[in-house]
């Protein structure tokens, strides 16, 4: 029986990467056009949402999104969520209709085909470089000024210990939100670790729940409030994770 499970997991992983690459190949000419100008990014974002839906549905994930509040059109936000799986990218794209730009680790740019578009549309950061982290703020500022939103997974990566529900949050997302006086939108992803974690021999089709919480205002906040905003956002997501997993 264990051998059957291992064979399933191997094939399931291979199928995931087929689903990641195949839609990109099919839409390649249109995708290349959509990234040729920065002002065309909203069109690229629509294509990315289609790509994300194809992957989630193709993997057998029945996603359900609960909303306590809905982002307004043509308004910028800072979207944050817990991070346990590569499918977090897809579920975030499906959950949020407002065009946003991911801030993510540069290592993902090495993935064939996906990485080509990733490094041309996302804000990449080398977390070991102070200069790289500073450049993130400048690039994010330009994107926000053009009317886009930003998405950051504030844990800074996937927790090393699979038993950890939520790692401490880094301050960058909250400092950026305060600097630009944009609301922070916490999202909780309940099942991504179970459905498709970074452990190779794991995962299965099934439900995938997301919750968009009430927005956290940054109006009248200063940089001195960064830690407090960080804690408030983390507490909201952690409490919801614990409620989901009861």
Short mmCIF file of C-alpha atoms in Angstrom, two decimals:
data_model
loop_
_atom_site.label_atom_id
_atom_site.label_comp_id
_atom_site.label_asym_id
_atom_site.label_seq_id
_atom_site.Cartn_x
_atom_site.Cartn_y
_atom_site.Cartn_z
CA UNK A 1 0.00 0.00 0.00
CA UNK A 2 2.88 2.37 0.79
CA UNK A 3 4.38 1.75 -2.63
CA UNK A 4 1.08 2.77 -4.26
CA UNK A 5 1.07 6.00 -2.21
CA UNK A 6 4.63 6.85 -3.20
CA UNK A 7 3.88 6.25 -6.87
CA UNK A 8 0.80 8.48 -6.58
CA UNK A 9 2.80 11.27 -4.93
CA UNK A 10 5.51 11.12 -7.60
CA UNK A 11 2.95 11.28 -10.41
CA UNK A 12 0.99 13.99 -8.55
CA UNK A 13 4.10 16.18 -8.33
CA UNK A 14 4.92 15.64 -11.98
CA UNK A 15 1.34 16.53 -12.92
CA UNK A 16 1.59 19.76 -10.93
CA UNK A 17 4.59 20.94 -12.94
CA UNK A 18 2.87 19.91 -16.17
CA UNK A 19 -0.08 22.11 -15.15
CA UNK A 20 2.27 24.98 -14.29
CA UNK A 21 4.01 24.84 -17.66
CA UNK A 22 1.33 23.78 -20.13
CA UNK A 23 -0.94 26.86 -19.87
CA UNK A 24 2.14 29.10 -20.16
CA UNK A 25 3.11 27.35 -23.40
CA UNK A 26 -0.45 27.62 -24.74
CA UNK A 27 -0.72 31.33 -23.90
CA UNK A 28 2.94 32.13 -24.65
CA UNK A 29 2.47 34.68 -27.49
CA UNK A 30 -0.17 36.62 -25.54
CA UNK A 31 1.87 36.45 -22.34
CA UNK A 32 4.95 37.83 -24.09
CA UNK A 33 2.91 40.74 -25.43
CA UNK A 34 1.37 41.40 -21.99
CA UNK A 35 4.77 41.84 -20.32
CA UNK A 36 6.27 44.01 -23.06
CA UNK A 37 5.03 47.18 -21.33
CA UNK A 38 4.75 47.78 -17.61
CA UNK A 39 1.46 49.64 -18.18
CA UNK A 40 -0.04 46.41 -19.58
CA UNK A 41 0.49 44.54 -16.33
CA UNK A 42 -3.25 44.46 -15.42
CA UNK A 43 -3.85 42.43 -18.59
CA UNK A 44 -1.03 40.05 -17.65
CA UNK A 45 -2.61 39.75 -14.20
CA UNK A 46 -5.91 38.58 -15.73
CA UNK A 47 -4.03 35.89 -17.64
CA UNK A 48 -2.21 34.89 -14.45
CA UNK A 49 -5.55 34.40 -12.69
CA UNK A 50 -6.72 32.08 -15.49
CA UNK A 51 -3.44 30.17 -15.17
CA UNK A 52 -3.92 29.83 -11.40
CA UNK A 53 -7.48 28.55 -11.74
CA UNK A 54 -6.39 25.94 -14.29
CA UNK A 55 -3.74 24.63 -11.90
CA UNK A 56 -5.99 24.47 -8.84
CA UNK A 57 -8.83 22.79 -10.68
CA UNK A 58 -6.45 20.47 -12.54
CA UNK A 59 -4.96 19.33 -9.22
CA UNK A 60 -8.41 18.51 -7.89
CA UNK A 61 -8.53 21.37 -5.39
CA UNK A 62 -12.03 22.60 -4.56
CA UNK A 63 -11.26 26.13 -3.42
CA UNK A 64 -13.70 28.20 -1.39
CA UNK A 65 -13.08 31.85 -0.53
CA UNK A 66 -14.78 33.58 2.39
CA UNK A 67 -14.73 37.38 2.42
CA UNK A 68 -15.30 39.61 5.44
CA UNK A 69 -14.54 42.61 3.24
CA UNK A 70 -14.01 43.05 -0.51
CA UNK A 71 -11.23 45.23 -1.97
CA UNK A 72 -12.43 48.19 -3.99
CA UNK A 73 -11.54 48.54 -7.65
CA UNK A 74 -8.72 50.91 -8.58
CA UNK A 75 -7.45 51.08 -5.00
CA UNK A 76 -4.08 49.88 -3.71
CA UNK A 77 -3.65 47.41 -0.86
CA UNK A 78 -1.01 45.35 0.89
CA UNK A 79 -2.10 41.70 0.69
CA UNK A 80 -0.49 39.28 3.14
CA UNK A 81 -1.03 35.60 3.97
CA UNK A 82 0.52 32.62 5.70
CA UNK A 83 2.94 30.65 3.52
CA UNK A 84 3.21 26.85 3.44
CA UNK A 85 3.02 25.79 -0.22
CA UNK A 86 3.75 26.72 -3.82
CA UNK A 87 -0.01 26.72 -4.29
CA UNK A 88 -0.19 29.83 -2.09
CA UNK A 89 0.70 31.80 -5.24
CA UNK A 90 -2.21 30.32 -7.17
CA UNK A 91 -4.73 30.65 -4.35
CA UNK A 92 -3.75 34.30 -3.81
CA UNK A 93 -4.28 35.02 -7.51
CA UNK A 94 -7.70 33.34 -7.42
CA UNK A 95 -8.75 35.06 -4.18
CA UNK A 96 -7.91 38.64 -5.17
CA UNK A 97 -9.21 40.42 -8.28
CA UNK A 98 -7.29 43.67 -7.77
CA UNK A 99 -4.07 43.58 -9.84
CA UNK A 100 -1.13 43.12 -7.48
CA UNK A 101 2.58 42.42 -7.74
CA UNK A 102 4.24 39.67 -5.73
CA UNK A 103 7.36 40.36 -3.69
CA UNK A 104 9.12 37.02 -3.62
CA UNK A 105 12.43 35.22 -3.24
CA UNK A 106 14.72 35.30 -6.25
CA UNK A 107 15.25 31.51 -6.17
CA UNK A 108 11.87 30.93 -7.87
CA UNK A 109 13.21 32.68 -10.97
CA UNK A 110 15.28 29.53 -11.63
CA UNK A 111 12.17 27.42 -12.37
CA UNK A 112 12.09 26.78 -16.14
CA UNK A 113 9.49 28.78 -18.10
CA UNK A 114 7.65 29.96 -14.95
CA UNK A 115 10.81 31.75 -13.81
CA UNK A 116 11.04 33.70 -17.07
CA UNK A 117 7.75 35.48 -16.36
CA UNK A 118 8.25 35.51 -12.59
CA UNK A 119 11.40 37.62 -12.72
CA UNK A 120 9.86 40.02 -15.26
CA UNK A 121 6.61 40.67 -13.41
CA UNK A 122 7.43 40.24 -9.71
CA UNK A 123 9.68 42.15 -7.33
CA UNK A 124 12.52 39.79 -6.47
CA UNK A 125 14.41 39.96 -3.20
CA UNK A 126 17.62 38.37 -1.98
CA UNK A 127 16.94 38.16 1.74
CA UNK A 128 20.67 37.85 2.46
CA UNK A 129 21.36 41.22 0.85
CA UNK A 130 20.52 44.52 2.56
CA UNK A 131 20.93 46.29 -0.78
CA UNK A 132 18.37 43.96 -2.39
CA UNK A 133 15.88 44.52 0.44
CA UNK A 134 16.25 48.28 0.02
CA UNK A 135 15.65 47.99 -3.73
CA UNK A 136 12.35 46.22 -3.01
CA UNK A 137 10.99 49.38 -1.38
CA UNK A 138 11.89 51.50 -4.39
CA UNK A 139 10.34 49.10 -6.92
CA UNK A 140 7.24 48.60 -4.78
CA UNK A 141 6.84 52.36 -4.48
CA UNK A 142 6.80 52.71 -8.27
CA UNK A 143 4.19 49.96 -8.64
CA UNK A 144 1.97 51.48 -5.95
CA UNK A 145 2.20 54.88 -7.61
CA UNK A 146 0.93 53.27 -10.84
CA UNK A 147 -2.20 52.10 -9.00
CA UNK A 148 -1.26 48.46 -8.37
CA UNK A 149 -1.27 46.58 -5.07
CA UNK A 150 1.50 44.54 -3.45
CA UNK A 151 1.44 40.98 -2.11
CA UNK A 152 3.99 39.74 0.44
CA UNK A 153 4.16 36.54 2.47
CA UNK A 154 5.54 38.14 5.65
CA UNK A 155 6.97 34.96 7.17
CA UNK A 156 9.79 35.45 4.67
CA UNK A 157 9.58 31.83 3.55
CA UNK A 158 8.03 28.51 4.47
CA UNK A 159 8.53 27.41 8.12
CA UNK A 160 11.32 24.83 8.40
CA UNK A 161 9.27 22.83 10.88
CA UNK A 162 6.07 21.41 9.34
CA UNK A 163 4.47 21.43 12.82
CA UNK A 164 4.72 25.23 13.07
CA UNK A 165 1.42 26.90 12.20
CA UNK A 166 2.86 30.36 11.65
CA UNK A 167 6.39 31.75 11.80
CA UNK A 168 7.07 35.28 13.12
CA UNK A 169 6.33 38.01 10.57
CA UNK A 170 9.00 40.29 9.17
CA UNK A 171 8.29 44.03 9.22
CA UNK A 172 8.79 44.93 5.56
CA UNK A 173 5.19 44.59 4.39
CA UNK A 174 3.87 46.66 7.29
CA UNK A 175 6.49 49.36 6.98
CA UNK A 176 5.71 49.67 3.28
CA UNK A 177 1.96 49.83 3.95
CA UNK A 178 2.42 52.56 6.56
CA UNK A 179 4.75 54.57 4.33
CA UNK A 180 2.14 54.59 1.56
CA UNK A 181 -0.91 54.75 3.84
CA UNK A 182 -2.55 51.72 2.19
CA UNK A 183 -4.70 49.16 4.04
CA UNK A 184 -3.24 45.80 5.02
CA UNK A 185 -5.45 42.88 3.92
CA UNK A 186 -4.75 39.66 5.88
CA UNK A 187 -5.67 36.36 4.22
CA UNK A 188 -5.63 32.94 5.86
CA UNK A 189 -4.99 29.82 3.77
CA UNK A 190 -6.26 26.83 5.71
CA UNK A 191 -5.42 23.71 3.74
CA UNK A 192 -2.50 24.40 1.39
CA UNK A 193 0.03 22.61 3.59
CA UNK A 194 -2.14 19.48 3.61
CA UNK A 195 -3.01 19.66 -0.09
CA UNK A 196 0.49 20.35 -1.47
CA UNK A 197 3.29 21.05 1.01
CA UNK A 198 7.00 21.42 0.22
CA UNK A 199 7.53 17.84 1.43
CA UNK A 200 7.81 15.76 -1.75
CA UNK A 201 5.88 12.70 -0.59
CA UNK A 202 2.67 14.42 0.46
CA UNK A 203 -0.46 16.01 -0.94
CA UNK A 204 -3.85 15.04 -2.32
CA UNK A 205 -6.91 16.52 -4.04
CA UNK A 206 -9.52 18.04 -1.75
CA UNK A 207 -10.85 21.28 -0.35
CA UNK A 208 -8.76 24.43 -0.16
CA UNK A 209 -10.19 27.20 2.02
CA UNK A 210 -9.19 30.86 2.08
CA UNK A 211 -10.50 33.74 4.16
CA UNK A 212 -10.07 37.45 3.44
CA UNK A 213 -10.25 39.28 6.75
CA UNK A 214 -11.32 42.83 7.49
CA UNK A 215 -8.75 45.34 6.36
CA UNK A 216 -6.31 46.94 8.79
CA UNK A 217 -6.16 50.68 8.27
CA UNK A 218 -2.80 52.45 8.28
CA UNK A 219 -4.36 55.91 8.40
CA UNK A 220 -2.48 58.17 10.83
CA UNK A 221 0.01 55.39 11.65
CA UNK A 222 3.75 56.08 11.69
CA UNK A 223 6.79 53.84 11.36
CA UNK A 224 6.76 53.55 15.16
CA UNK A 225 3.51 51.57 14.80
CA UNK A 226 5.09 48.91 12.56
CA UNK A 227 5.54 46.27 15.27
CA UNK A 228 2.01 46.76 16.57
CA UNK A 229 0.50 46.43 13.08
CA UNK A 230 2.65 43.35 12.48
CA UNK A 231 1.40 41.69 15.67
CA UNK A 232 -2.25 42.55 14.96
CA UNK A 233 -2.10 41.03 11.47
CA UNK A 234 -0.28 37.91 12.65
CA UNK A 235 -2.72 37.37 15.52
CA UNK A 236 -5.66 37.52 13.09
CA UNK A 237 -4.17 34.89 10.78
CA UNK A 238 -2.98 32.62 13.60
CA UNK A 239 -6.37 32.71 15.33
CA UNK A 240 -8.11 31.82 12.06
CA UNK A 241 -5.66 28.98 11.37
CA UNK A 242 -6.39 27.52 14.79
CA UNK A 243 -10.14 27.86 14.17
CA UNK A 244 -9.84 26.14 10.78
CA UNK A 245 -7.89 23.24 12.27
CA UNK A 246 -10.13 22.50 15.24
#
